[in-house]
GROMACS .gro file of C-alpha atoms in nm:
model
  290
    1UNK     CA    1  -0.455   2.169   2.405
    2UNK     CA    2  -0.744   1.964   2.529
    3UNK     CA    3  -0.989   2.146   2.730
    4UNK     CA    4  -1.053   2.058   3.124
    5UNK     CA    5  -1.417   2.026   3.080
    6UNK     CA    6  -1.382   1.782   2.782
    7UNK     CA    7  -1.131   1.584   3.046
    8UNK     CA    8  -1.382   1.603   3.323
    9UNK     CA    9  -1.664   1.517   3.095
   10UNK     CA   10  -1.476   1.213   2.970
   11UNK     CA   11  -1.405   1.079   3.329
   12UNK     CA   12  -1.036   1.145   3.289
   13UNK     CA   13  -0.951   1.228   3.619
   14UNK     CA   14  -1.048   0.903   3.775
   15UNK     CA   15  -0.798   0.706   3.914
   16UNK     CA   16  -0.805   0.362   4.084
   17UNK     CA   17  -0.885   0.257   4.423
   18UNK     CA   18  -0.625   0.426   4.643
   19UNK     CA   19  -0.526   0.081   4.793
   20UNK     CA   20  -0.424  -0.025   4.418
   21UNK     CA   21  -0.215   0.249   4.367
   22UNK     CA   22   0.186   0.332   4.288
   23UNK     CA   23   0.323   0.528   4.520
   24UNK     CA   24   0.543   0.647   4.163
   25UNK     CA   25   0.210   0.811   4.058
   26UNK     CA   26   0.194   1.061   4.353
   27UNK     CA   27   0.315   1.366   4.145
   28UNK     CA   28   0.020   1.345   3.920
   29UNK     CA   29  -0.237   1.279   4.209
   30UNK     CA   30  -0.480   1.549   4.290
   31UNK     CA   31  -0.621   1.427   4.587
   32UNK     CA   32  -0.815   1.120   4.735
   33UNK     CA   33  -1.198   1.107   4.769
   34UNK     CA   34  -1.437   0.853   4.847
   35UNK     CA   35  -1.097   0.601   4.849
   36UNK     CA   36  -1.026   0.698   4.507
   37UNK     CA   37  -0.761   0.865   4.385
   38UNK     CA   38  -0.821   1.208   4.148
   39UNK     CA   39  -0.547   1.249   3.910
   40UNK     CA   40  -0.423   1.620   3.860
   41UNK     CA   41  -0.606   1.708   3.489
   42UNK     CA   42  -0.360   2.010   3.456
   43UNK     CA   43  -0.092   1.780   3.473
   44UNK     CA   44  -0.242   1.529   3.209
   45UNK     CA   45  -0.317   1.826   2.936
   46UNK     CA   46   0.057   1.921   2.974
   47UNK     CA   47   0.169   1.563   2.947
   48UNK     CA   48  -0.080   1.506   2.651
   49UNK     CA   49   0.037   1.818   2.510
   50UNK     CA   50   0.419   1.670   2.549
   51UNK     CA   51   0.359   1.368   2.410
   52UNK     CA   52   0.145   1.493   2.101
   53UNK     CA   53   0.452   1.705   1.983
   54UNK     CA   54   0.693   1.445   2.019
   55UNK     CA   55   0.432   1.173   1.809
   56UNK     CA   56   0.364   1.448   1.565
   57UNK     CA   57   0.766   1.502   1.461
   58UNK     CA   58   0.760   1.135   1.460
   59UNK     CA   59   0.514   1.111   1.191
   60UNK     CA   60   0.643   1.434   0.994
   61UNK     CA   61   0.997   1.233   0.958
   62UNK     CA   62   0.756   0.956   0.789
   63UNK     CA   63   0.830   0.697   1.053
   64UNK     CA   64   0.570   0.463   1.206
   65UNK     CA   65   0.378   0.443   1.540
   66UNK     CA   66   0.251   0.139   1.683
   67UNK     CA   67  -0.064   0.164   1.909
   68UNK     CA   68  -0.116  -0.165   2.126
   69UNK     CA   69  -0.458  -0.158   2.290
   70UNK     CA   70  -0.619  -0.547   2.378
   71UNK     CA   71  -0.821  -0.459   2.620
   72UNK     CA   72  -1.227  -0.473   2.554
   73UNK     CA   73  -1.250  -0.071   2.636
   74UNK     CA   74  -0.982   0.027   2.398
   75UNK     CA   75  -0.939  -0.214   2.157
   76UNK     CA   76  -1.242  -0.072   1.915
   77UNK     CA   77  -1.153   0.224   1.968
   78UNK     CA   78  -0.804   0.232   1.893
   79UNK     CA   79  -0.886   0.001   1.561
   80UNK     CA   80  -1.151   0.256   1.442
   81UNK     CA   81  -0.937   0.584   1.547
   82UNK     CA   82  -0.569   0.454   1.432
   83UNK     CA   83  -0.692   0.321   1.099
   84UNK     CA   84  -0.730   0.664   0.947
   85UNK     CA   85  -0.384   0.783   0.993
   86UNK     CA   86  -0.228   0.449   0.848
   87UNK     CA   87  -0.044   0.341   1.134
   88UNK     CA   88  -0.021  -0.023   1.266
   89UNK     CA   89  -0.192  -0.147   1.558
   90UNK     CA   90  -0.245  -0.444   1.772
   91UNK     CA   91  -0.594  -0.459   1.959
   92UNK     CA   92  -0.610  -0.858   1.943
   93UNK     CA   93  -0.345  -1.002   2.159
   94UNK     CA   94   0.039  -0.920   2.135
   95UNK     CA   95   0.241  -1.163   2.011
   96UNK     CA   96   0.521  -1.289   2.216
   97UNK     CA   97   0.847  -1.158   2.030
   98UNK     CA   98   0.676  -0.909   1.821
   99UNK     CA   99   0.947  -0.654   1.847
  100UNK     CA  100   1.239  -0.858   1.958
  101UNK     CA  101   1.187  -1.183   1.732
  102UNK     CA  102   1.031  -0.913   1.434
  103UNK     CA  103   1.183  -1.156   1.156
  104UNK     CA  104   0.936  -1.435   1.268
  105UNK     CA  105   0.654  -1.191   1.266
  106UNK     CA  106   0.732  -1.109   0.907
  107UNK     CA  107   0.745  -1.455   0.818
  108UNK     CA  108   0.410  -1.542   0.929
  109UNK     CA  109   0.278  -1.193   0.761
  110UNK     CA  110   0.400  -1.318   0.440
  111UNK     CA  111   0.260  -1.686   0.498
  112UNK     CA  112  -0.074  -1.460   0.532
  113UNK     CA  113  -0.020  -1.289   0.210
  114UNK     CA  114   0.067  -1.591   0.012
  115UNK     CA  115  -0.228  -1.821   0.145
  116UNK     CA  116  -0.489  -1.492   0.049
  117UNK     CA  117  -0.277  -1.559  -0.335
  118UNK     CA  118  -0.356  -1.877  -0.315
  119UNK     CA  119  -0.735  -1.885  -0.217
  120UNK     CA  120  -0.767  -1.571  -0.480
  121UNK     CA  121  -0.602  -1.762  -0.771
  122UNK     CA  122  -0.864  -1.840  -0.988
  123UNK     CA  123  -0.572  -2.094  -1.168
  124UNK     CA  124  -0.583  -2.309  -0.912
  125UNK     CA  125  -0.771  -2.619  -0.934
  126UNK     CA  126  -0.580  -2.878  -0.744
  127UNK     CA  127  -0.703  -2.791  -0.390
  128UNK     CA  128  -0.998  -2.957  -0.250
  129UNK     CA  129  -1.290  -2.809  -0.055
  130UNK     CA  130  -1.116  -2.966   0.251
  131UNK     CA  131  -0.783  -2.804   0.190
  132UNK     CA  132  -0.945  -2.494   0.132
  133UNK     CA  133  -1.114  -2.459   0.432
  134UNK     CA  134  -0.832  -2.541   0.650
  135UNK     CA  135  -0.642  -2.248   0.407
  136UNK     CA  136  -0.919  -2.025   0.491
  137UNK     CA  137  -0.934  -2.083   0.883
  138UNK     CA  138  -0.555  -2.049   0.898
  139UNK     CA  139  -0.567  -1.736   0.686
  140UNK     CA  140  -0.837  -1.588   0.906
  141UNK     CA  141  -0.651  -1.669   1.224
  142UNK     CA  142  -0.332  -1.511   1.095
  143UNK     CA  143  -0.537  -1.191   0.970
  144UNK     CA  144  -0.682  -1.119   1.290
  145UNK     CA  145  -0.405  -1.126   1.500
  146UNK     CA  146  -0.160  -0.991   1.223
  147UNK     CA  147  -0.396  -0.756   0.967
  148UNK     CA  148  -0.329  -0.454   1.099
  149UNK     CA  149   0.036  -0.504   1.082
  150UNK     CA  150   0.050  -0.645   0.723
  151UNK     CA  151   0.253  -0.325   0.604
  152UNK     CA  152   0.513  -0.302   0.900
  153UNK     CA  153   0.805  -0.381   0.673
  154UNK     CA  154   1.036  -0.245   0.987
  155UNK     CA  155   1.066  -0.195   1.338
  156UNK     CA  156   0.815   0.063   1.428
  157UNK     CA  157   0.982   0.407   1.586
  158UNK     CA  158   0.740   0.450   1.891
  159UNK     CA  159   0.489   0.271   2.039
  160UNK     CA  160   0.181   0.423   2.225
  161UNK     CA  161   0.025   0.180   2.477
  162UNK     CA  162  -0.293   0.160   2.623
  163UNK     CA  163  -0.258   0.026   3.008
  164UNK     CA  164   0.111  -0.063   3.017
  165UNK     CA  165   0.006  -0.292   3.359
  166UNK     CA  166  -0.181  -0.545   3.103
  167UNK     CA  167   0.056  -0.464   2.785
  168UNK     CA  168   0.329  -0.553   3.028
  169UNK     CA  169   0.540  -0.719   2.781
  170UNK     CA  170   0.505  -0.499   2.467
  171UNK     CA  171   0.658  -0.224   2.702
  172UNK     CA  172   0.954  -0.497   2.859
  173UNK     CA  173   1.008  -0.567   2.434
  174UNK     CA  174   1.041  -0.189   2.373
  175UNK     CA  175   1.241  -0.093   2.647
  176UNK     CA  176   1.477  -0.389   2.547
  177UNK     CA  177   1.554  -0.222   2.180
  178UNK     CA  178   1.534   0.116   2.275
  179UNK     CA  179   1.224   0.171   2.131
  180UNK     CA  180   1.033   0.518   2.275
  181UNK     CA  181   0.711   0.440   2.449
  182UNK     CA  182   0.427   0.652   2.493
  183UNK     CA  183   0.149   0.540   2.732
  184UNK     CA  184  -0.211   0.620   2.932
  185UNK     CA  185  -0.099   0.565   3.291
  186UNK     CA  186  -0.386   0.504   3.554
  187UNK     CA  187  -0.287   0.541   3.938
  188UNK     CA  188  -0.178   0.207   3.973
  189UNK     CA  189   0.100   0.202   3.690
  190UNK     CA  190   0.454   0.280   3.718
  191UNK     CA  191   0.479   0.625   3.473
  192UNK     CA  192   0.890   0.563   3.506
  193UNK     CA  193   0.821   0.252   3.291
  194UNK     CA  194   0.762   0.433   2.978
  195UNK     CA  195   0.930   0.686   2.830
  196UNK     CA  196   0.604   0.976   2.791
  197UNK     CA  197   0.352   0.879   3.052
  198UNK     CA  198   0.043   1.061   3.001
  199UNK     CA  199  -0.190   1.048   3.347
  200UNK     CA  200  -0.522   0.947   3.275
  201UNK     CA  201  -0.803   0.680   3.322
  202UNK     CA  202  -0.724   0.392   3.068
  203UNK     CA  203  -1.060   0.191   3.202
  204UNK     CA  204  -1.316   0.440   3.088
  205UNK     CA  205  -1.392   0.442   2.654
  206UNK     CA  206  -1.454   0.803   2.681
  207UNK     CA  207  -1.181   0.855   2.836
  208UNK     CA  208  -0.960   0.657   2.583
  209UNK     CA  209  -1.141   0.792   2.306
  210UNK     CA  210  -1.021   1.138   2.408
  211UNK     CA  211  -0.685   1.113   2.460
  212UNK     CA  212  -0.628   0.900   2.170
  213UNK     CA  213  -0.838   1.131   1.929
  214UNK     CA  214  -0.591   1.398   2.037
  215UNK     CA  215  -0.293   1.184   1.974
  216UNK     CA  216  -0.418   1.092   1.631
  217UNK     CA  217  -0.476   1.455   1.545
  218UNK     CA  218  -0.121   1.544   1.618
  219UNK     CA  219   0.010   1.266   1.409
  220UNK     CA  220  -0.258   1.352   1.132
  221UNK     CA  221  -0.080   1.725   1.119
  222UNK     CA  222   0.258   1.568   1.122
  223UNK     CA  223   0.177   1.356   0.799
  224UNK     CA  224   0.008   1.666   0.642
  225UNK     CA  225   0.319   1.889   0.687
  226UNK     CA  226   0.527   1.593   0.582
  227UNK     CA  227   0.311   1.621   0.244
  228UNK     CA  228   0.332   2.005   0.228
  229UNK     CA  229   0.706   1.986   0.267
  230UNK     CA  230   0.759   1.707   0.015
  231UNK     CA  231   0.519   1.943  -0.237
  232UNK     CA  232   0.723   2.217  -0.146
  233UNK     CA  233   1.070   2.089  -0.201
  234UNK     CA  234   0.921   1.932  -0.571
  235UNK     CA  235   0.800   2.292  -0.636
  236UNK     CA  236   1.175   2.419  -0.592
  237UNK     CA  237   1.336   2.129  -0.756
  238UNK     CA  238   1.126   2.200  -1.048
  239UNK     CA  239   1.202   2.576  -1.009
  240UNK     CA  240   1.558   2.552  -1.022
  241UNK     CA  241   1.531   2.257  -1.294
  242UNK     CA  242   1.344   2.538  -1.508
  243UNK     CA  243   1.624   2.802  -1.396
  244UNK     CA  244   1.895   2.545  -1.504
  245UNK     CA  245   1.743   2.483  -1.856
  246UNK     CA  246   1.670   2.829  -1.907
  247UNK     CA  247   2.023   2.918  -1.793
  248UNK     CA  248   2.139   2.633  -2.043
  249UNK     CA  249   1.902   2.783  -2.344
  250UNK     CA  250   2.036   3.122  -2.275
  251UNK     CA  251   2.421   2.981  -2.259
  252UNK     CA  252   2.353   2.807  -2.620
  253UNK     CA  253   2.208   3.119  -2.774
  254UNK     CA  254   2.490   3.349  -2.667
  255UNK     CA  255   2.753   3.052  -2.817
  256UNK     CA  256   2.548   3.050  -3.146
  257UNK     CA  257   2.581   3.440  -3.111
  258UNK     CA  258   2.944   3.391  -3.090
  259UNK     CA  259   2.960   3.169  -3.354
  260UNK     CA  260   2.801   3.338  -3.586
  261UNK     CA  261   2.990   3.656  -3.532
  262UNK     CA  262   3.321   3.453  -3.548
  263UNK     CA  263   3.170   3.336  -3.885
  264UNK     CA  264   3.101   3.672  -4.017
  265UNK     CA  265   3.439   3.816  -3.920
  266UNK     CA  266   3.625   3.521  -4.078
  267UNK     CA  267   3.393   3.630  -4.410
  268UNK     CA  268   3.480   3.987  -4.374
  269UNK     CA  269   3.856   3.953  -4.342
  270UNK     CA  270   3.815   3.702  -4.633
  271UNK     CA  271   3.697   3.976  -4.874
  272UNK     CA  272   3.881   4.237  -4.764
  273UNK     CA  273   4.196   3.986  -4.858
  274UNK     CA  274   4.019   3.924  -5.167
  275UNK     CA  275   3.981   4.362  -5.216
  276UNK     CA  276   4.389   4.410  -5.149
  277UNK     CA  277   4.481   4.087  -5.381
  278UNK     CA  278   4.596   4.220  -5.667
  279UNK     CA  279   4.385   4.144  -6.004
  280UNK     CA  280   4.543   3.940  -6.304
  281UNK     CA  281   4.504   4.169  -6.617
  282UNK     CA  282   4.380   3.989  -6.914
  283UNK     CA  283   4.556   4.088  -7.277
  284UNK     CA  284   4.350   4.121  -7.608
  285UNK     CA  285   4.584   3.816  -7.703
  286UNK     CA  286   4.370   3.648  -7.380
  287UNK     CA  287   4.709   3.600  -7.161
  288UNK     CA  288   4.756   3.737  -6.850
  289UNK     CA  289   5.010   4.023  -6.768
  290UNK     CA  290   5.166   4.077  -6.467
   0.00000   0.00000   0.00000
């Protein structure tokens, strides 16, 4: 759990001016000081823990969480920290219809990949310098906006948003598609607009970095547990396969032993029959006498 002093040092408790507040944030406000609302850090810690536990389970199930943070204070922090988790993120501009028109977004990503292949193809000699420059610029533009979601082949299972007022389009699209939303909500936001609201200062870089670090750590733990479970399942499957092969080998040995016993029994019966069978006597003249 986040420590109280950590949150104080990062300025997580600083809200907006009283005149800018959203009344629905009242349960998360501790007090007012110099016209500024102070967030209750005990509730922040509890909400961070709740959100992190849910994100951990999502990551453990192998699903994707899309991080959205296009504001100046958050974009570099989110890009740097989320990249380590291999989760997709949007930090430049939220493309309208990113979720509700996902098919079109995938087409743009495929176009970006095809342009990259075209530029890297050494056998292509028909492209003029002007055309190559145009393709390079188009690819750079697409990469800037869509590069971080190039590996997102299906809709994400959840969204984590910094500043839901700024990213209201992303919130609306996720709500329309019933995609769970996690967010840092300041005192000027509506906490009921998202499923998991974390009351925190969403303007200070240190505050954003602290919360993002914590949730990313939870996601990494979930991914690690998934890997361990997968290794454990593979080990169990290997052990079961070894037991199956050992059983088959034992059955084959028992079967071979039974077959040998059967052959020995047949030989024994044949030998007994031959011994009990009356022998023909040979006369001096060479004829058989009964």
